[in-house]
């Protein structure tokens, strides 16, 4: 057997030679080129938005007369310029913005732009190709729908106050319970130290009532390690208050969790990655500055607007069906009125 | 000096502020004998794939459409077999392969035997389970669903058939189970096939560990294990070496060395890079912090073209050249960084 080994190795190396030519990554330039006809139409309605002299985002033309939708949080109060696919460049002015969806409307002085045509994102299912249109011939990224549009319950965006990790409690919730009930309290965690127990029902955080796990998590995520919170608990039909000093998630190094570290491996992420009420998730690897542009399916239909490079495996788009109803309100110079998110029927 | 792991395992501990864990309450230790593992058989491959899958690369939008139509059906077919698994404060993925509920996962997910597991199906429904054994040498592990039931299964593939360039798909739970989110689909291609590792460009992250890598027949060909520093470094345990020892694993045996340690001898010559071949040479996927490669300034995405004047055309060659040296040897490595050609002097280290 030992004598056969060298031959085996040679065969193995030869096999790799043969197969090598085929080991073309999915996102190779050759494959991205195939999407040129797919993005051609929407590219005519896609612009590059510069904040100061920095490429901040992409934008989508929504009307002939110069209204352009883009990603809000990348603009950062700078002087805005919009560059068109034909090289033309125009000054732009910020009008309305919508913080939950991170969308902003800018206006340029023009009369003959090509507006985008929207399609409901529901036509594309998990596993279907998507291309992220840029202000050029090639797509800025390609991938597939990872999860079709879904509502993120309890999504609430609060601007980060100095960044850093959110506080850690150390418990697990009962997902089947209509409310917030503790299923397990982990050992040596702030929750255990505070005296919380399995089957405790959490009624309120800092006197703010919580109806479900998502809401509870959304409130908790605003707190930092070291913060003290007051939980109102129903234990054996008696209401009690518990003070908990939040800790740091085990395994966190320098305020960065292991999950944060893994997510930042391999690609640059957007600053804003959470709090969007409805998202379509895809596996394309886009640059943060390429958010704000259209996401199209293989037929070139516009499913929505890319809004965040959110993690190693995920890029988010705001679906067309969420974007469209916002457009009119964004044409006034103020933050768009907050409307309750429509429940799916 | 503490050396960071050369690759990152994908098991999540404490996913969110309050990890959504459905704990197995009243964990009554049942006095039942270890469930009998009937290894699922390989199904003969009869159905041919659409022609687009046999091309070196898709040639037009029609090819992409044909791939999409096929993937569409596959996603629907295999998703029910994909589960999220919760063990204590940690969270991973798995795939059901027998109707009575044996679940393939990663060795670093199942960990120690006989631990309580909450298995969460794609619908959000849950069942109870127990960890069985694991082969930590290759990072394979098993879980048994103990709640009686007739579970949806995925077919087993043959990883020896898998070639670089083949299309593949990961469906799992990155970041752990999220209420209202279906298992997350990623489509990609096989970049490198090794005896104990498959490398793909299906992006993985913590929580995906233990989840299935499917071929385009919808068969499980790998189990998600770990990642490197680039988007092209997503590593999976091939199912064939997994199958070699799964009966032992099903009995609750834990073997194969210490978790996370590479199965190589220490003391040998050492560079500290993970690579995959491409047309120009050998692309660096990951550089181990503190390694000779790191000290010399090699970076992920650098393409190694020459090792001491000798041309590199395949990844095993690089390894062969390194193994032929000894610690302390000075070598000159030629790399392509973007369009720039660099010559980098490097001292071979000791593993």
Coordinates of N, CA and C in Angstrom, one line a residue, chain B residues 89-313:
Chain B
X89 N -26.7 27.5 25.9 CA -26.8 28.9 25.4 C -26.3 29.0 24.0
X90 N -26.1 27.9 23.3 CA -25.5 27.9 22.0 C -26.4 27.4 20.9
X91 N -26.1 27.7 19.7 CA -27.0 27.6 18.6 C -26.3 27.2 17.3
X92 N -26.7 26.1 16.7 CA -26.2 25.7 15.4 C -27.2 25.3 14.5
X93 N -26.8 24.5 13.4 CA -27.8 24.0 12.5 C -27.6 22.5 12.3
X94 N -28.5 21.9 11.6 CA -28.4 20.4 11.3 C -29.2 20.0 10.2
X95 N -29.1 18.7 9.8 CA -30.0 18.2 8.7 C -30.5 16.8 9.1
X96 N -31.8 16.6 9.0 CA -32.3 15.3 9.3 C -32.1 14.3 8.2
X97 N -31.5 13.1 8.5 CA -31.2 12.1 7.5 C -32.0 10.8 7.7
X98 N -32.6 10.6 8.8 CA -33.5 9.4 8.9 C -34.8 9.8 9.4
X99 N -35.8 9.0 9.0 CA -37.2 9.4 9.4 C -37.5 9.4 10.9
X100 N -36.7 8.6 11.6 CA -36.9 8.6 13.1 C -36.0 9.7 13.7
X101 N -35.4 10.5 13.0 CA -34.8 11.7 13.5 C -33.4 11.8 13.9
X102 N -32.5 11.1 13.1 CA -31.1 11.3 13.3 C -30.7 12.6 12.5
X103 N -29.9 13.4 13.2 CA -29.6 14.7 12.6 C -28.1 14.8 12.5
X104 N -27.6 15.1 11.2 CA -26.2 15.3 11.1 C -25.9 16.8 11.5
X105 N -24.8 16.9 12.2 CA -24.4 18.3 12.5 C -22.8 18.3 12.6
X106 N -22.3 19.4 13.1 CA -20.8 19.5 13.2 C -20.4 19.0 14.6
X107 N -19.2 18.5 14.7 CA -18.7 17.9 16.0 C -18.6 19.0 17.0
X108 N -18.3 20.2 16.6 CA -18.2 21.3 17.6 C -19.6 21.8 18.0
X109 N -20.7 21.3 17.3 CA -22.0 21.7 17.7 C -22.5 20.6 18.7
X110 N -22.4 19.3 18.4 CA -22.9 18.3 19.3 C -22.1 18.3 20.5
X111 N -20.8 18.5 20.4 CA -19.9 18.6 21.6 C -19.9 17.3 22.4
X112 N -20.3 17.4 23.6 CA -20.3 16.2 24.5 C -21.6 15.4 24.3
X113 N -21.6 14.1 24.5 CA -22.8 13.3 24.3 C -23.9 13.5 25.4
X114 N -25.1 13.2 25.1 CA -26.2 13.1 26.0 C -26.6 14.5 26.6
X115 N -26.4 15.5 25.8 CA -26.9 16.9 26.3 C -28.2 17.1 25.6
X116 N -29.0 17.9 26.4 CA -30.4 18.2 25.9 C -30.3 19.1 24.7
X117 N -31.1 18.9 23.7 CA -31.1 19.7 22.5 C -32.5 20.1 22.2
X118 N -32.7 21.4 21.8 CA -34.0 21.8 21.2 C -33.8 21.9 19.7
X119 N -34.6 21.1 19.0 CA -34.5 21.1 17.6 C -35.7 22.0 17.0
X120 N -35.4 22.9 16.2 CA -36.4 23.9 15.7 C -36.5 23.7 14.2
X121 N -37.7 23.3 13.7 CA -37.9 23.0 12.3 C -38.1 24.3 11.6
X122 N -38.2 24.2 10.3 CA -38.3 25.5 9.4 C -39.6 26.2 9.7
X123 N -40.6 25.5 10.2 CA -41.9 26.0 10.5 C -41.9 26.8 11.8
X124 N -40.9 26.6 12.6 CA -40.8 27.2 13.9 C -41.3 26.2 15.0
X125 N -41.8 25.1 14.6 CA -42.2 24.0 15.5 C -40.9 23.4 16.1
X126 N -41.1 22.9 17.4 CA -39.9 22.4 18.0 C -40.0 20.9 18.4
X127 N -38.9 20.3 18.7 CA -38.9 18.9 19.2 C -37.7 18.8 20.2
X128 N -37.7 17.8 21.0 CA -36.6 17.6 21.9 C -35.6 16.6 21.3
X129 N -34.4 16.7 21.7 CA -33.3 15.8 21.2 C -32.2 15.7 22.2
X130 N -31.3 14.8 21.9 CA -30.1 14.5 22.7 C -28.8 14.5 21.7
X131 N -27.7 15.0 22.2 CA -26.5 14.9 21.4 C -26.0 13.5 21.5
X132 N -25.4 13.0 20.4 CA -24.8 11.7 20.5 C -23.3 12.0 20.5
X133 N -22.5 11.2 19.7 CA -21.0 11.4 19.7 C -20.6 12.4 18.6
X134 N -19.3 12.4 18.4 CA -18.7 13.3 17.4 C -17.3 12.9 17.0
X135 N -16.9 13.1 15.8 CA -15.5 12.9 15.4 C -14.9 14.3 15.2
X136 N -14.1 14.7 16.3 CA -13.6 16.0 16.3 C -12.4 16.2 15.4
X137 N -11.9 15.0 14.9 CA -10.8 15.1 13.9 C -11.3 15.8 12.6
X138 N -12.5 15.5 12.2 CA -13.0 16.1 11.0 C -14.2 17.1 11.3
X139 N -14.6 17.2 12.5 CA -15.7 18.0 12.9 C -17.1 17.5 12.5
X140 N -17.3 16.2 12.7 CA -18.7 15.7 12.4 C -19.3 15.3 13.7
X141 N -20.7 15.4 13.8 CA -21.4 15.0 15.0 C -22.8 14.6 14.7
X142 N -23.5 14.0 15.6 CA -24.9 13.5 15.4 C -25.7 14.0 16.6
X143 N -27.0 14.2 16.3 CA -28.0 14.5 17.3 C -29.2 13.6 17.0
X144 N -29.9 13.1 18.0 CA -31.1 12.3 17.8 C -32.3 13.1 18.3
X145 N -33.3 13.2 17.5 CA -34.6 13.8 17.9 C -35.2 12.8 18.8
X146 N -35.6 13.1 20.0 CA -36.2 12.1 20.9 C -37.7 12.2 20.9
X147 N -38.2 13.3 20.6 CA -39.7 13.4 20.4 C -40.1 12.5 19.3
X148 N -40.9 11.5 19.6 CA -41.3 10.5 18.5 C -42.0 11.3 17.3
X149 N -41.7 10.8 16.1 CA -42.3 11.4 14.9 C -41.7 10.9 13.7
X150 N -42.3 11.3 12.6 CA -41.9 10.8 11.2 C -41.3 12.1 10.6
X151 N -40.0 12.2 10.5 CA -39.4 13.5 10.1 C -39.0 13.6 8.7
X152 N -39.1 14.8 8.1 CA -38.7 14.9 6.7 C -37.2 14.8 6.6
X153 N -36.7 14.0 5.6 CA -35.3 13.7 5.5 C -34.7 14.3 4.2
X154 N -33.4 14.5 4.3 CA -32.6 14.8 3.0 C -31.9 13.6 2.6
X155 N -31.7 13.4 1.3 CA -31.0 12.3 0.8 C -29.5 12.5 1.0
X156 N -28.8 11.4 1.1 CA -27.3 11.5 1.3 C -26.6 11.5 0.0
X157 N -25.6 12.3 -0.1 CA -24.8 12.4 -1.3 C -23.5 11.7 -1.2
X158 N -22.7 11.6 -2.2 CA -21.4 11.0 -2.2 C -20.4 12.1 -2.5
X159 N -19.6 12.4 -1.4 CA -18.7 13.6 -1.6 C -17.5 13.3 -2.5
X160 N -17.3 12.0 -2.8 CA -16.2 11.7 -3.7 C -16.5 12.0 -5.1
X161 N -17.8 12.3 -5.4 CA -18.2 12.7 -6.8 C -18.1 14.2 -7.0
X162 N -17.9 14.9 -5.8 CA -17.9 16.3 -5.9 C -16.6 16.9 -6.5
X163 N -16.8 17.8 -7.5 CA -15.6 18.3 -8.1 C -15.6 19.9 -8.0
X164 N -14.4 20.4 -8.0 CA -14.4 21.9 -8.1 C -15.2 22.4 -9.3
X165 N -15.9 23.4 -9.1 CA -16.8 24.0 -10.1 C -18.2 23.6 -10.1
X166 N -18.5 22.5 -9.3 CA -19.9 22.0 -9.2 C -20.7 23.1 -8.4
X167 N -21.9 23.2 -8.8 CA -22.8 24.2 -8.1 C -23.2 23.5 -6.8
X168 N -23.5 24.3 -5.7 CA -23.9 23.8 -4.5 C -24.7 24.8 -3.7
X169 N -25.3 24.4 -2.6 CA -26.2 25.3 -1.9 C -26.2 25.0 -0.4
X170 N -26.2 26.1 0.3 CA -26.3 25.9 1.8 C -27.6 26.5 2.2
X171 N -28.3 25.7 3.1 CA -29.5 26.2 3.7 C -29.4 26.0 5.2
X172 N -29.3 27.0 6.0 CA -29.1 26.9 7.4 C -29.6 28.1 8.1
X173 N -29.1 28.2 9.4 CA -29.6 29.3 10.2 C -28.4 30.2 10.7
X174 N -27.9 31.1 9.8 CA -26.8 32.0 10.3 C -27.3 32.9 11.4
X175 N -26.5 33.1 12.4 CA -26.9 33.9 13.5 C -27.8 33.2 14.5
X176 N -28.1 31.9 14.2 CA -29.1 31.2 15.1 C -30.5 31.4 14.5
X177 N -31.4 30.6 15.1 CA -32.8 30.7 14.7 C -33.4 32.0 14.9
X178 N -34.1 32.6 14.0 CA -34.8 33.9 14.1 C -36.3 33.6 13.8
X179 N -37.1 34.0 14.8 CA -38.5 33.8 14.6 C -39.0 34.5 13.3
X180 N -39.8 33.8 12.5 CA -40.3 34.4 11.3 C -39.4 34.4 10.1
X181 N -38.2 33.9 10.3 CA -37.2 33.8 9.2 C -37.1 32.4 8.7
X182 N -37.3 32.1 7.5 CA -37.1 30.8 6.9 C -35.6 30.5 6.9
X183 N -35.3 29.2 6.9 CA -33.8 28.9 6.8 C -33.2 29.6 5.6
X184 N -32.0 30.1 5.7 CA -31.4 31.1 4.8 C -30.7 30.3 3.7
X185 N -31.0 30.7 2.4 CA -30.5 30.0 1.2 C -29.2 30.8 0.7
X186 N -28.2 30.0 0.4 CA -27.0 30.6 -0.3 C -26.6 29.7 -1.4
X187 N -26.4 30.2 -2.6 CA -26.0 29.4 -3.8 C -24.6 29.7 -4.1
X188 N -23.8 28.7 -4.4 CA -22.4 28.9 -4.8 C -21.8 27.8 -5.5
X189 N -20.5 27.7 -5.6 CA -19.8 26.7 -6.3 C -18.7 26.1 -5.4
X190 N -18.4 24.8 -5.8 CA -17.3 24.2 -5.1 C -16.0 24.7 -5.6
X191 N -15.1 25.2 -4.6 CA -13.9 25.8 -5.0 C -12.7 24.8 -4.9
X192 N -12.8 24.0 -3.8 CA -11.7 23.1 -3.6 C -12.2 21.8 -2.8
X193 N -11.8 20.7 -3.2 CA -12.2 19.5 -2.6 C -11.0 18.7 -2.0
X194 N -11.0 18.6 -0.7 CA -10.0 17.8 0.0 C -10.6 16.6 0.7
X195 N -9.7 15.8 1.2 CA -10.2 14.5 1.8 C -11.1 14.8 3.0
X196 N -10.7 15.9 3.8 CA -11.5 16.1 5.0 C -12.2 17.5 5.0
X197 N -12.0 18.3 3.9 CA -12.6 19.6 3.8 C -13.1 19.9 2.4
X198 N -14.3 20.4 2.3 CA -14.8 21.0 1.0 C -14.8 22.5 1.2
X199 N -14.3 23.3 0.2 CA -14.3 24.7 0.3 C -15.3 25.3 -0.7
X200 N -16.2 26.1 -0.4 CA -17.1 26.7 -1.3 C -17.2 28.2 -1.2
X201 N -17.9 28.9 -2.1 CA -18.2 30.3 -1.9 C -19.6 30.5 -1.4
X202 N -20.2 29.5 -0.8 CA -21.5 29.7 -0.1 C -21.2 30.3 1.3
X203 N -21.4 31.6 1.4 CA -21.0 32.3 2.6 C -21.6 31.8 3.9
X204 N -20.8 31.5 4.9 CA -21.2 31.0 6.2 C -20.9 31.9 7.3
X205 N -21.6 31.8 8.4 CA -21.3 32.6 9.6 C -21.8 31.8 10.8
X206 N -21.4 32.2 12.0 CA -21.9 31.5 13.2 C -23.3 31.2 13.2
X207 N -23.7 30.0 13.6 CA -25.1 29.5 13.6 C -25.3 28.6 12.4
X208 N -24.5 28.8 11.3 CA -24.6 27.9 10.2 C -24.0 26.5 10.5
X209 N -23.1 26.5 11.5 CA -22.4 25.3 11.8 C -23.3 24.1 11.9
X210 N -22.9 23.0 11.2 CA -23.7 21.8 11.3 C -24.8 21.7 10.3
X211 N -25.0 22.8 9.6 CA -26.1 22.8 8.5 C -25.6 22.1 7.3
X212 N -26.5 21.8 6.4 CA -26.1 21.0 5.2 C -25.6 21.8 4.0
X213 N -24.6 21.2 3.3 CA -24.2 21.7 2.0 C -24.9 20.7 1.0
X214 N -25.7 21.2 0.1 CA -26.4 20.3 -0.8 C -25.8 20.4 -2.2
X215 N -25.8 19.2 -2.9 CA -25.4 19.3 -4.3 C -26.7 19.6 -5.1
X216 N -26.6 19.7 -6.4 CA -27.8 20.1 -7.2 C -28.8 19.0 -7.4
X217 N -28.5 17.8 -6.8 CA -29.6 16.8 -6.7 C -30.3 16.9 -5.4
X218 N -30.0 17.9 -4.6 CA -30.6 18.0 -3.3 C -30.1 17.1 -2.3
X219 N -28.9 16.5 -2.5 CA -28.4 15.5 -1.6 C -27.3 16.2 -0.7
X220 N -27.2 15.8 0.5 CA -26.2 16.3 1.5 C -24.8 15.9 1.1
X221 N -24.0 16.8 0.7 CA -22.6 16.4 0.4 C -21.6 16.9 1.5
X222 N -22.0 17.9 2.3 CA -21.1 18.4 3.3 C -21.9 19.0 4.5
X223 N -21.1 19.2 5.6 CA -21.7 19.8 6.8 C -20.9 21.1 7.1
X224 N -21.5 22.2 7.3 CA -20.8 23.5 7.5 C -20.0 23.4 8.8
X225 N -18.7 23.9 8.6 CA -17.8 23.7 9.8 C -17.1 25.0 10.2
X226 N -16.5 25.7 9.3 CA -15.7 26.9 9.7 C -15.4 27.8 8.5
X227 N -14.9 29.0 8.9 CA -14.6 30.0 7.8 C -13.2 30.6 8.0
X228 N -12.7 31.1 6.9 CA -11.5 31.9 6.9 C -11.7 33.4 6.7
X229 N -10.7 34.1 6.4 CA -10.8 35.6 6.4 C -11.4 36.1 5.1
X230 N -11.6 35.3 4.0 CA -12.2 35.9 2.8 C -13.6 35.3 2.6
X231 N -14.3 35.9 1.6 CA -15.6 35.4 1.3 C -15.5 34.0 0.6
X232 N -14.3 33.7 0.1 CA -14.2 32.4 -0.6 C -13.8 31.3 0.4
X233 N -13.6 31.6 1.7 CA -13.1 30.6 2.6 C -14.3 30.1 3.5
X234 N -15.1 29.2 2.9 CA -16.2 28.6 3.7 C -16.0 27.1 3.6
X235 N -15.8 26.5 4.8 CA -15.3 25.1 4.9 C -16.4 24.2 5.4
X236 N -16.5 23.0 4.8 CA -17.5 22.0 5.1 C -16.9 20.7 5.3
X237 N -17.4 19.9 6.2 CA -17.0 18.5 6.3 C -17.6 17.7 5.2
X238 N -16.8 17.0 4.4 CA -17.4 16.1 3.3 C -18.1 15.0 4.0
X239 N -19.2 14.5 3.4 CA -20.0 13.5 4.0 C -19.4 12.1 4.0
X240 N -18.5 11.8 3.1 CA -17.9 10.5 3.0 C -17.1 10.1 4.3
X241 N -16.1 11.0 4.7 CA -15.4 10.6 5.9 C -16.4 10.7 7.1
X242 N -17.4 11.5 7.0 CA -18.4 11.5 8.1 C -19.1 10.1 8.2
X243 N -19.5 9.6 7.0 CA -20.2 8.3 7.0 C -19.3 7.2 7.5
X244 N -18.0 7.3 7.2 CA -17.1 6.2 7.7 C -17.2 5.9 9.1
X245 N -17.5 7.0 9.9 CA -17.6 6.7 11.4 C -18.9 7.1 12.0
X246 N -19.9 7.2 11.2 CA -21.2 7.7 11.8 C -21.8 6.7 12.7
X247 N -21.6 5.4 12.5 CA -22.2 4.4 13.4 C -21.6 4.5 14.8
X248 N -20.3 4.7 14.8 CA -19.6 4.9 16.0 C -20.1 6.2 16.7
X249 N -20.3 7.3 16.0 CA -20.8 8.5 16.5 C -22.2 8.3 17.1
X250 N -23.0 7.5 16.4 CA -24.4 7.3 16.8 C -24.4 6.6 18.1
X251 N -23.3 5.8 18.4 CA -23.3 5.1 19.7 C -22.8 6.1 20.9
X252 N -22.6 7.3 20.5 CA -22.2 8.3 21.5 C -20.7 8.4 21.7
X253 N -19.9 7.8 20.8 CA -18.5 8.0 21.0 C -18.0 9.3 20.5
X254 N -17.1 9.9 21.3 CA -16.4 11.1 21.0 C -14.9 10.8 20.7
X255 N -14.4 11.1 19.6 CA -13.0 10.8 19.3 C -12.5 11.8 18.3
X256 N -11.2 11.5 17.9 CA -10.6 12.3 16.8 C -9.9 13.6 17.3
X257 N -9.4 13.5 18.6 CA -8.5 14.6 19.0 C -9.3 15.8 19.5
X258 N -8.5 16.7 20.0 CA -9.1 17.9 20.6 C -9.8 18.8 19.6
X259 N -10.9 19.3 20.0 CA -11.7 20.2 19.2 C -10.9 21.4 18.6
X260 N -11.0 21.5 17.3 CA -10.4 22.7 16.7 C -8.9 22.6 16.4
X261 N -8.3 21.5 16.8 CA -6.9 21.4 16.5 C -6.7 20.7 15.1
X262 N -5.9 21.3 14.2 CA -5.7 20.7 13.0 C -5.1 19.3 13.1
X263 N -5.5 18.4 12.2 CA -5.0 17.0 12.3 C -3.6 16.9 11.7
X264 N -2.7 17.7 12.1 CA -1.4 17.6 11.5 C -0.4 17.6 12.7
X265 N 0.8 17.0 12.4 CA 1.8 16.9 13.5 C 2.4 18.2 13.7
X266 N 2.8 18.5 15.0 CA 3.5 19.7 15.3 C 5.0 19.5 15.0
X267 N 5.6 20.6 14.9 CA 7.1 20.6 14.7 C 7.5 20.6 13.2
X268 N 6.6 20.4 12.3 CA 6.9 20.4 10.9 C 7.1 21.8 10.3
X269 N 7.6 21.9 9.1 CA 7.7 23.2 8.5 C 6.4 23.8 8.3
X270 N 6.3 25.2 8.4 CA 5.0 25.8 8.5 C 5.0 27.2 7.9
X271 N 3.9 27.5 7.1 CA 3.8 28.8 6.4 C 2.7 29.6 7.1
X272 N 1.5 28.9 7.3 CA 0.4 29.6 8.0 C -0.6 30.3 7.0
X273 N -0.8 29.6 5.9 CA -1.8 30.1 4.9 C -2.8 29.0 4.6
X274 N -4.0 29.4 4.3 CA -5.0 28.5 3.7 C -5.2 28.9 2.3
X275 N -5.2 28.0 1.3 CA -5.2 28.4 -0.1 C -6.3 27.6 -0.9
X276 N -6.6 28.2 -2.0 CA -7.4 27.4 -3.0 C -6.8 27.8 -4.4
X277 N -6.7 26.8 -5.2 CA -6.1 27.1 -6.5 C -7.0 27.9 -7.4
X278 N -6.5 28.8 -8.2 CA -7.2 29.4 -9.3 C -6.4 29.5 -10.5
X279 N -6.8 30.2 -11.6 CA -6.1 30.1 -12.8 C -4.7 30.6 -12.8
X280 N -4.5 31.6 -11.9 CA -3.1 32.2 -11.8 C -2.2 31.5 -10.9
X281 N -2.7 30.7 -10.0 CA -1.8 30.1 -9.0 C -2.6 29.6 -7.8
X282 N -2.3 30.2 -6.7 CA -2.9 29.6 -5.5 C -3.3 30.8 -4.6
X283 N -4.7 31.0 -4.5 CA -5.2 32.2 -3.8 C -5.2 31.9 -2.3
X284 N -4.7 32.9 -1.6 CA -4.7 32.8 -0.1 C -6.1 33.2 0.4
X285 N -6.7 32.2 1.1 CA -8.0 32.4 1.7 C -7.8 33.0 3.1
X286 N -6.9 32.5 3.8 CA -6.7 33.0 5.2 C -5.2 32.9 5.6
X287 N -4.8 33.9 6.4 CA -3.5 33.9 6.9 C -3.6 33.8 8.5
X288 N -2.9 32.8 9.0 CA -2.9 32.7 10.5 C -2.2 33.8 11.2
X289 N -2.8 34.5 12.1 CA -2.1 35.6 12.7 C -0.9 35.1 13.5
X290 N 0.2 35.8 13.3 CA 1.4 35.5 14.0 C 2.3 34.4 13.3
X291 N 1.7 33.9 12.2 CA 2.5 32.8 11.4 C 3.6 33.5 10.6
X292 N 4.5 32.6 10.1 CA 5.5 33.2 9.2 C 4.9 34.0 8.0
X293 N 3.8 33.5 7.5 CA 3.2 34.2 6.3 C 2.7 35.6 6.8
X294 N 2.1 35.6 8.0 CA 1.6 36.9 8.5 C 2.8 37.9 8.7
X295 N 3.8 37.3 9.3 CA 5.0 38.2 9.6 C 5.6 38.7 8.3
X296 N 5.6 37.9 7.3 CA 6.2 38.4 6.0 C 5.3 39.3 5.2
X297 N 4.0 39.5 5.7 CA 3.1 40.4 5.1 C 2.2 39.8 4.0
X298 N 2.1 38.5 3.9 CA 1.2 37.9 3.0 C -0.3 38.2 3.5
X299 N -1.1 38.4 2.5 CA -2.5 38.8 2.8 C -3.5 37.9 2.1
X300 N -4.7 37.8 2.7 CA -5.8 37.1 2.0 C -6.0 37.8 0.7
X301 N -6.4 36.9 -0.3 CA -6.6 37.3 -1.7 C -5.3 37.5 -2.5
X302 N -4.1 37.5 -1.9 CA -2.9 37.4 -2.6 C -2.8 36.1 -3.4
X303 N -2.3 36.1 -4.6 CA -2.2 34.9 -5.4 C -0.7 34.5 -5.4
X304 N -0.4 33.3 -4.8 CA 1.0 32.9 -4.8 C 1.3 32.2 -6.1
X305 N 2.3 32.8 -6.8 CA 2.6 32.3 -8.2 C 3.9 31.5 -8.2
X306 N 4.8 31.9 -7.3 CA 6.1 31.1 -7.3 C 6.6 30.9 -5.9
X307 N 7.2 29.8 -5.6 CA 7.8 29.5 -4.3 C 9.2 29.2 -4.6
X308 N 10.1 30.2 -4.2 CA 11.5 30.1 -4.5 C 11.8 29.8 -6.0
X309 N 11.2 30.5 -6.8 CA 11.5 30.4 -8.2 C 10.6 29.3 -8.9
X310 N 10.0 28.4 -8.1 CA 9.3 27.4 -8.8 C 7.8 27.8 -8.9
X311 N 7.3 27.6 -10.1 CA 5.9 28.0 -10.4 C 4.9 27.1 -9.6
X312 N 3.9 27.8 -9.1 CA 2.8 27.1 -8.3 C 1.6 27.1 -9.3
X313 N 1.1 25.9 -9.5 CA -0.1 25.8 -10.3 C -1.3 25.1 -9.6

